């Protein structure tokens, strides 16, 4: 059946695959997620891994052996409940198996970003104090440099040492931990809604209810196959698809790093059914020579998150005959918070959907009152799929929650009369110039409509007269020459005069984060003191 997870008349009983589960005790399922899936579907392909240079596949039985052997290894290293285990690696099956071992030991996974500088890495290590860091050989030098200046000195294990553990029957025992839904499953670093590097505490409760929300909303089942293009140090790597798909015993496809040509090849070869990525990734896929010749006939839908897709990009996919819709979430909540019903995907292409199951939302004014339809306000979220707070940062945690338990997302939205939500802007990126609120996304959309512009990013920089001035970087299409004055002339009549960028730089590349989002903080740092065009 397409909708694999169904709620029966008894609202506490869920059907996952062919197993009834009382979700009041759902943490016991998560404690043995690997072994439960292995028992129910031992020979089903759980993971296809391309990260080591060839195609490798692993059954659910293999994955359980893998995680059991890693749990035994961690036990021998002295890992107990609440201890942190960090991984510094590309996505691969060993990384996933390490995650599956966490609930067996009650340990907390604390992924480290291989995109971080050695100083940032040292900060993370001192912050979460992992007992063990599992590292890919490509990042050993980066880790060594970080450890030279870090206060905390963890044990080091090379991830290559875990290769092949799925072939071995577990030898030895380990002390199992009792894990509840309020226990922390993962620490994920994020800029958060308050800015600055901090670790979000992701409890089992959030993982569980986000997974259920995803399974119900998308109709995930054992026949679904999904590639993972987000890195595992990002919430998208785990909670958007990987964990929900594991619960319903679908198939996950792992790659070392995102490459648009390889992405298309894998989608076609593995007959992927669900494809999730950020707009930049979908843009790069659409520009690949393989895109025109690919039918994507196996794909049920493409879903974009981590930023808004311009209407022109949405249209490219719909014109190809495939469903493409937008979503919204954040590390601190979900991340699969909203869902677009299929009947609305085409006629509301810029909507990020309606609230999914197990989540409440409000769009509020600055005074906390509810905004009217069409009025811009901050999105507040409440429900079991909201995080527990920031690791060792009680004051910052208190700032993001209202007294009655609503999470302040820091994102501005409007809602229409039908209840569909539309992302406007990150509140902290909104430009305030001469008393006017300017939303960078609106200016970016106008810039991208220029026939010579490939990509654009808009941000505010200090201005002595207006408080902030509108600044933009634009990347021209290949072989096209553009200059700031011609761009300003193009924008006249398309957007209000005060929204036209005062500063424009034509660049070869726009900086992106590890998951393909525009790196606005990098742009502000680089151009924040600018006084003239270059």
mmCIF file of C-alpha atoms in Angstrom, residues 108-360:
data_model
loop_
_atom_site.group_PDB
_atom_site.id
_atom_site.type_symbol
_atom_site.label_atom_id
_atom_site.label_comp_id
_atom_site.label_asym_id
_atom_site.label_seq_id
_atom_site.Cartn_x
_atom_site.Cartn_y
_atom_site.Cartn_z
ATOM 1 C CA UNK A 108 24.835 10.858 21.392
ATOM 2 C CA UNK A 109 26.014 11.333 17.809
ATOM 3 C CA UNK A 110 27.752 14.700 17.344
ATOM 4 C CA UNK A 111 28.612 15.063 13.632
ATOM 5 C CA UNK A 112 31.514 17.338 12.706
ATOM 6 C CA UNK A 113 31.575 19.377 9.505
ATOM 7 C CA UNK A 114 34.389 18.699 7.063
ATOM 8 C CA UNK A 115 33.644 22.148 5.631
ATOM 9 C CA UNK A 116 34.651 23.789 8.919
ATOM 10 C CA UNK A 117 37.998 25.488 9.481
ATOM 11 C CA UNK A 118 40.371 23.827 11.927
ATOM 12 C CA UNK A 119 39.594 26.561 14.483
ATOM 13 C CA UNK A 120 35.852 25.954 14.150
ATOM 14 C CA UNK A 121 36.477 22.233 14.460
ATOM 15 C CA UNK A 122 38.498 22.783 17.632
ATOM 16 C CA UNK A 123 35.628 24.851 19.037
ATOM 17 C CA UNK A 124 33.139 22.043 18.324
ATOM 18 C CA UNK A 125 35.386 19.420 19.922
ATOM 19 C CA UNK A 126 35.814 21.517 23.069
ATOM 20 C CA UNK A 127 32.087 22.257 23.116
ATOM 21 C CA UNK A 128 30.610 18.739 22.866
ATOM 22 C CA UNK A 129 33.662 16.905 24.260
ATOM 23 C CA UNK A 130 33.314 13.652 22.308
ATOM 24 C CA UNK A 131 34.979 10.623 23.860
ATOM 25 C CA UNK A 132 35.641 9.274 20.373
ATOM 26 C CA UNK A 133 36.056 10.887 16.955
ATOM 27 C CA UNK A 134 35.657 8.582 13.954
ATOM 28 C CA UNK A 135 37.476 10.227 11.054
ATOM 29 C CA UNK A 136 37.845 9.647 7.313
ATOM 30 C CA UNK A 137 41.487 9.632 6.210
ATOM 31 C CA UNK A 138 40.823 12.607 3.902
ATOM 32 C CA UNK A 139 40.181 14.738 6.995
ATOM 33 C CA UNK A 140 42.877 13.379 9.314
ATOM 34 C CA UNK A 141 45.150 16.394 8.749
ATOM 35 C CA UNK A 142 42.273 18.796 9.419
ATOM 36 C CA UNK A 143 41.476 16.965 12.654
ATOM 37 C CA UNK A 144 45.125 16.875 13.735
ATOM 38 C CA UNK A 145 45.411 20.619 13.259
ATOM 39 C CA UNK A 146 42.242 21.183 15.302
ATOM 40 C CA UNK A 147 43.490 18.926 18.102
ATOM 41 C CA UNK A 148 46.712 20.930 18.349
ATOM 42 C CA UNK A 149 44.713 23.869 19.726
ATOM 43 C CA UNK A 150 41.736 22.136 21.346
ATOM 44 C CA UNK A 151 41.548 21.627 25.094
ATOM 45 C CA UNK A 152 39.691 18.305 24.789
ATOM 46 C CA UNK A 153 41.600 15.283 23.433
ATOM 47 C CA UNK A 154 39.296 12.442 22.268
ATOM 48 C CA UNK A 155 40.179 8.916 21.180
ATOM 49 C CA UNK A 156 40.573 8.650 17.394
ATOM 50 C CA UNK A 157 39.245 5.836 15.190
ATOM 51 C CA UNK A 158 39.696 5.781 11.417
ATOM 52 C CA UNK A 159 36.413 5.125 9.651
ATOM 53 C CA UNK A 160 38.239 2.866 7.203
ATOM 54 C CA UNK A 161 38.719 0.453 10.119
ATOM 55 C CA UNK A 162 34.947 -0.108 10.144
ATOM 56 C CA UNK A 163 34.881 -1.371 6.555
ATOM 57 C CA UNK A 164 33.507 -4.894 6.256
ATOM 58 C CA UNK A 165 32.064 -5.182 9.764
ATOM 59 C CA UNK A 166 28.691 -6.091 8.252
ATOM 60 C CA UNK A 167 30.131 -9.439 7.148
ATOM 61 C CA UNK A 168 31.036 -10.508 10.672
ATOM 62 C CA UNK A 169 28.662 -11.994 13.196
ATOM 63 C CA UNK A 170 28.919 -9.869 16.351
ATOM 64 C CA UNK A 171 31.535 -11.335 18.671
ATOM 65 C CA UNK A 172 31.263 -10.232 22.272
ATOM 66 C CA UNK A 173 28.664 -8.290 24.175
ATOM 67 C CA UNK A 174 27.968 -4.696 25.087
ATOM 68 C CA UNK A 175 25.992 -3.010 27.824
ATOM 69 C CA UNK A 176 22.665 -1.912 26.392
ATOM 70 C CA UNK A 177 21.261 1.410 27.498
ATOM 71 C CA UNK A 178 17.650 2.298 28.195
ATOM 72 C CA UNK A 179 16.639 5.159 25.930
ATOM 73 C CA UNK A 180 13.512 7.295 26.305
ATOM 74 C CA UNK A 181 11.934 9.836 23.995
ATOM 75 C CA UNK A 182 13.359 12.798 25.946
ATOM 76 C CA UNK A 183 16.934 11.510 25.713
ATOM 77 C CA UNK A 184 19.213 13.276 23.252
ATOM 78 C CA UNK A 185 19.839 11.343 20.049
ATOM 79 C CA UNK A 186 22.043 13.821 18.206
ATOM 80 C CA UNK A 187 23.823 17.173 18.482
ATOM 81 C CA UNK A 188 23.739 19.123 15.225
ATOM 82 C CA UNK A 189 25.633 22.357 14.748
ATOM 83 C CA UNK A 190 23.655 25.234 13.327
ATOM 84 C CA UNK A 191 23.699 29.003 13.158
ATOM 85 C CA UNK A 192 20.273 28.653 14.712
ATOM 86 C CA UNK A 193 17.589 31.280 14.970
ATOM 87 C CA UNK A 194 19.880 33.446 17.126
ATOM 88 C CA UNK A 195 23.056 33.274 15.008
ATOM 89 C CA UNK A 196 26.490 31.975 16.027
ATOM 90 C CA UNK A 197 27.753 28.403 16.048
ATOM 91 C CA UNK A 198 25.845 26.220 18.495
ATOM 92 C CA UNK A 199 24.718 22.601 18.808
ATOM 93 C CA UNK A 200 20.999 21.858 18.682
ATOM 94 C CA UNK A 201 19.949 19.023 20.987
ATOM 95 C CA UNK A 202 17.795 16.635 18.932
ATOM 96 C CA UNK A 203 15.812 14.314 21.233
ATOM 97 C CA UNK A 204 14.404 10.950 20.180
ATOM 98 C CA UNK A 205 10.978 12.547 20.460
ATOM 99 C CA UNK A 206 11.799 14.964 17.635
ATOM 100 C CA UNK A 207 13.324 12.232 15.478
ATOM 101 C CA UNK A 208 10.323 9.938 15.973
ATOM 102 C CA UNK A 209 7.562 12.445 15.313
ATOM 103 C CA UNK A 210 9.324 14.046 12.380
ATOM 104 C CA UNK A 211 9.659 10.574 10.860
ATOM 105 C CA UNK A 212 5.972 9.807 11.384
ATOM 106 C CA UNK A 213 5.006 13.185 9.934
ATOM 107 C CA UNK A 214 7.144 12.475 6.867
ATOM 108 C CA UNK A 215 5.868 8.936 6.353
ATOM 109 C CA UNK A 216 2.237 10.030 6.504
ATOM 110 C CA UNK A 217 2.621 13.193 4.420
ATOM 111 C CA UNK A 218 4.699 11.658 1.647
ATOM 112 C CA UNK A 219 3.225 8.178 1.731
ATOM 113 C CA UNK A 220 6.656 6.591 2.167
ATOM 114 C CA UNK A 221 6.811 2.826 1.850
ATOM 115 C CA UNK A 222 9.233 -0.080 1.329
ATOM 116 C CA UNK A 223 9.242 0.425 -2.438
ATOM 117 C CA UNK A 224 10.648 3.946 -2.113
ATOM 118 C CA UNK A 225 14.273 4.618 -3.026
ATOM 119 C CA UNK A 226 15.909 7.944 -2.207
ATOM 120 C CA UNK A 227 19.364 9.433 -2.796
ATOM 121 C CA UNK A 228 20.837 11.492 0.054
ATOM 122 C CA UNK A 229 22.480 14.659 -1.231
ATOM 123 C CA UNK A 230 22.697 16.461 2.127
ATOM 124 C CA UNK A 231 25.835 15.824 4.220
ATOM 125 C CA UNK A 232 25.386 13.918 7.461
ATOM 126 C CA UNK A 233 26.533 16.915 9.516
ATOM 127 C CA UNK A 234 23.285 18.621 8.445
ATOM 128 C CA UNK A 235 19.736 17.824 9.586
ATOM 129 C CA UNK A 236 18.812 17.200 5.953
ATOM 130 C CA UNK A 237 21.228 14.284 5.850
ATOM 131 C CA UNK A 238 19.319 12.427 8.565
ATOM 132 C CA UNK A 239 15.824 13.643 9.193
ATOM 133 C CA UNK A 240 14.499 14.679 5.792
ATOM 134 C CA UNK A 241 14.662 11.205 4.265
ATOM 135 C CA UNK A 242 17.227 8.780 5.730
ATOM 136 C CA UNK A 243 15.574 7.943 9.060
ATOM 137 C CA UNK A 244 11.930 8.021 7.866
ATOM 138 C CA UNK A 245 12.882 5.764 4.961
ATOM 139 C CA UNK A 246 14.731 3.355 7.256
ATOM 140 C CA UNK A 247 11.652 2.963 9.451
ATOM 141 C CA UNK A 248 9.471 1.894 6.508
ATOM 142 C CA UNK A 249 12.327 -0.248 5.164
ATOM 143 C CA UNK A 250 12.900 1.573 1.920
ATOM 144 C CA UNK A 251 16.291 1.926 0.223
ATOM 145 C CA UNK A 252 18.747 4.767 0.826
ATOM 146 C CA UNK A 253 21.386 5.680 -1.767
ATOM 147 C CA UNK A 254 24.567 7.328 -0.469
ATOM 148 C CA UNK A 255 27.145 9.320 -2.420
ATOM 149 C CA UNK A 256 30.436 10.860 -1.332
ATOM 150 C CA UNK A 257 29.553 14.405 -2.381
ATOM 151 C CA UNK A 258 26.884 16.008 -4.518
ATOM 152 C CA UNK A 259 27.649 16.156 -8.232
ATOM 153 C CA UNK A 260 24.800 17.034 -10.639
ATOM 154 C CA UNK A 261 25.838 14.628 -13.399
ATOM 155 C CA UNK A 262 26.323 11.769 -10.945
ATOM 156 C CA UNK A 263 23.035 12.667 -9.246
ATOM 157 C CA UNK A 264 21.081 12.241 -12.481
ATOM 158 C CA UNK A 265 22.899 9.006 -13.285
ATOM 159 C CA UNK A 266 22.095 7.561 -9.852
ATOM 160 C CA UNK A 267 18.448 8.683 -9.941
ATOM 161 C CA UNK A 268 18.012 6.942 -13.291
ATOM 162 C CA UNK A 269 20.094 3.825 -12.579
ATOM 163 C CA UNK A 270 18.620 3.123 -9.137
ATOM 164 C CA UNK A 271 15.105 4.161 -10.207
ATOM 165 C CA UNK A 272 14.811 6.573 -7.295
ATOM 166 C CA UNK A 273 11.270 7.514 -6.334
ATOM 167 C CA UNK A 274 11.778 10.449 -3.942
ATOM 168 C CA UNK A 275 14.426 13.134 -4.514
ATOM 169 C CA UNK A 276 15.048 15.880 -1.955
ATOM 170 C CA UNK A 277 17.602 18.683 -2.385
ATOM 171 C CA UNK A 278 18.152 22.413 -1.973
ATOM 172 C CA UNK A 279 17.293 24.802 -4.844
ATOM 173 C CA UNK A 280 20.948 25.211 -5.827
ATOM 174 C CA UNK A 281 21.291 21.456 -6.323
ATOM 175 C CA UNK A 282 18.115 21.295 -8.409
ATOM 176 C CA UNK A 283 19.361 24.248 -10.448
ATOM 177 C CA UNK A 284 22.675 22.483 -11.137
ATOM 178 C CA UNK A 285 20.840 19.280 -12.059
ATOM 179 C CA UNK A 286 18.682 21.209 -14.539
ATOM 180 C CA UNK A 287 21.825 22.658 -16.156
ATOM 181 C CA UNK A 288 23.478 19.261 -16.623
ATOM 182 C CA UNK A 289 23.631 17.955 -20.224
ATOM 183 C CA UNK A 290 22.063 14.735 -18.887
ATOM 184 C CA UNK A 291 18.926 16.572 -17.746
ATOM 185 C CA UNK A 292 17.305 16.880 -21.178
ATOM 186 C CA UNK A 293 17.770 13.203 -22.002
ATOM 187 C CA UNK A 294 16.548 11.940 -18.625
ATOM 188 C CA UNK A 295 12.886 11.033 -18.179
ATOM 189 C CA UNK A 296 12.877 10.629 -14.374
ATOM 190 C CA UNK A 297 9.946 8.273 -14.917
ATOM 191 C CA UNK A 298 10.601 6.470 -11.625
ATOM 192 C CA UNK A 299 10.439 9.674 -9.551
ATOM 193 C CA UNK A 300 7.205 10.260 -7.630
ATOM 194 C CA UNK A 301 8.244 13.793 -6.749
ATOM 195 C CA UNK A 302 11.121 16.219 -6.354
ATOM 196 C CA UNK A 303 10.999 18.261 -3.150
ATOM 197 C CA UNK A 304 12.990 21.403 -2.524
ATOM 198 C CA UNK A 305 13.970 22.679 0.922
ATOM 199 C CA UNK A 306 16.604 24.784 2.630
ATOM 200 C CA UNK A 307 15.547 27.899 0.725
ATOM 201 C CA UNK A 308 12.989 29.002 -1.820
ATOM 202 C CA UNK A 309 13.121 27.844 -5.432
ATOM 203 C CA UNK A 310 12.417 30.646 -7.917
ATOM 204 C CA UNK A 311 9.295 30.127 -9.994
ATOM 205 C CA UNK A 312 11.447 29.691 -13.113
ATOM 206 C CA UNK A 313 13.127 26.638 -11.547
ATOM 207 C CA UNK A 314 9.829 25.115 -10.441
ATOM 208 C CA UNK A 315 8.524 25.524 -13.992
ATOM 209 C CA UNK A 316 11.530 23.710 -15.513
ATOM 210 C CA UNK A 317 10.641 20.538 -13.610
ATOM 211 C CA UNK A 318 6.892 20.730 -14.095
ATOM 212 C CA UNK A 319 7.436 21.331 -17.834
ATOM 213 C CA UNK A 320 9.408 18.087 -17.855
ATOM 214 C CA UNK A 321 6.371 16.292 -16.504
ATOM 215 C CA UNK A 322 7.621 15.631 -12.969
ATOM 216 C CA UNK A 323 6.134 16.875 -9.703
ATOM 217 C CA UNK A 324 8.200 19.484 -7.911
ATOM 218 C CA UNK A 325 7.114 21.167 -4.703
ATOM 219 C CA UNK A 326 8.650 23.194 -1.922
ATOM 220 C CA UNK A 327 8.955 22.513 1.774
ATOM 221 C CA UNK A 328 10.160 24.126 4.937
ATOM 222 C CA UNK A 329 11.828 23.148 8.170
ATOM 223 C CA UNK A 330 14.811 23.887 10.348
ATOM 224 C CA UNK A 331 17.257 22.016 12.523
ATOM 225 C CA UNK A 332 15.356 23.105 15.613
ATOM 226 C CA UNK A 333 11.982 21.855 14.384
ATOM 227 C CA UNK A 334 11.076 19.005 12.062
ATOM 228 C CA UNK A 335 12.665 19.479 9.618
ATOM 229 C CA UNK A 336 9.663 18.139 7.671
ATOM 230 C CA UNK A 337 7.125 20.540 9.168
ATOM 231 C CA UNK A 338 4.931 21.466 6.236
ATOM 232 C CA UNK A 339 3.286 19.477 3.463
ATOM 233 C CA UNK A 340 1.799 20.513 0.122
ATOM 234 C CA UNK A 341 -1.202 18.375 -0.907
ATOM 235 C CA UNK A 342 -0.769 17.025 -4.426
ATOM 236 C CA UNK A 343 -3.809 18.922 -5.710
ATOM 237 C CA UNK A 344 -2.131 22.210 -4.725
ATOM 238 C CA UNK A 345 1.380 21.542 -6.032
ATOM 239 C CA UNK A 346 0.777 23.066 -9.458
ATOM 240 C CA UNK A 347 -1.641 25.888 -8.657
ATOM 241 C CA UNK A 348 0.335 27.081 -5.601
ATOM 242 C CA UNK A 349 3.937 26.449 -6.718
ATOM 243 C CA UNK A 350 5.481 29.059 -4.409
ATOM 244 C CA UNK A 351 3.760 27.777 -1.285
ATOM 245 C CA UNK A 352 5.788 25.718 1.181
ATOM 246 C CA UNK A 353 2.608 23.935 2.191
ATOM 247 C CA UNK A 354 0.350 23.554 5.183
ATOM 248 C CA UNK A 355 1.218 22.292 8.664
ATOM 249 C CA UNK A 356 1.765 18.544 8.670
ATOM 250 C CA UNK A 357 0.704 16.093 11.341
ATOM 251 C CA UNK A 358 1.864 16.556 14.945
ATOM 252 C CA UNK A 359 2.703 20.266 14.551
ATOM 253 C CA UNK A 360 0.996 23.543 15.421
#
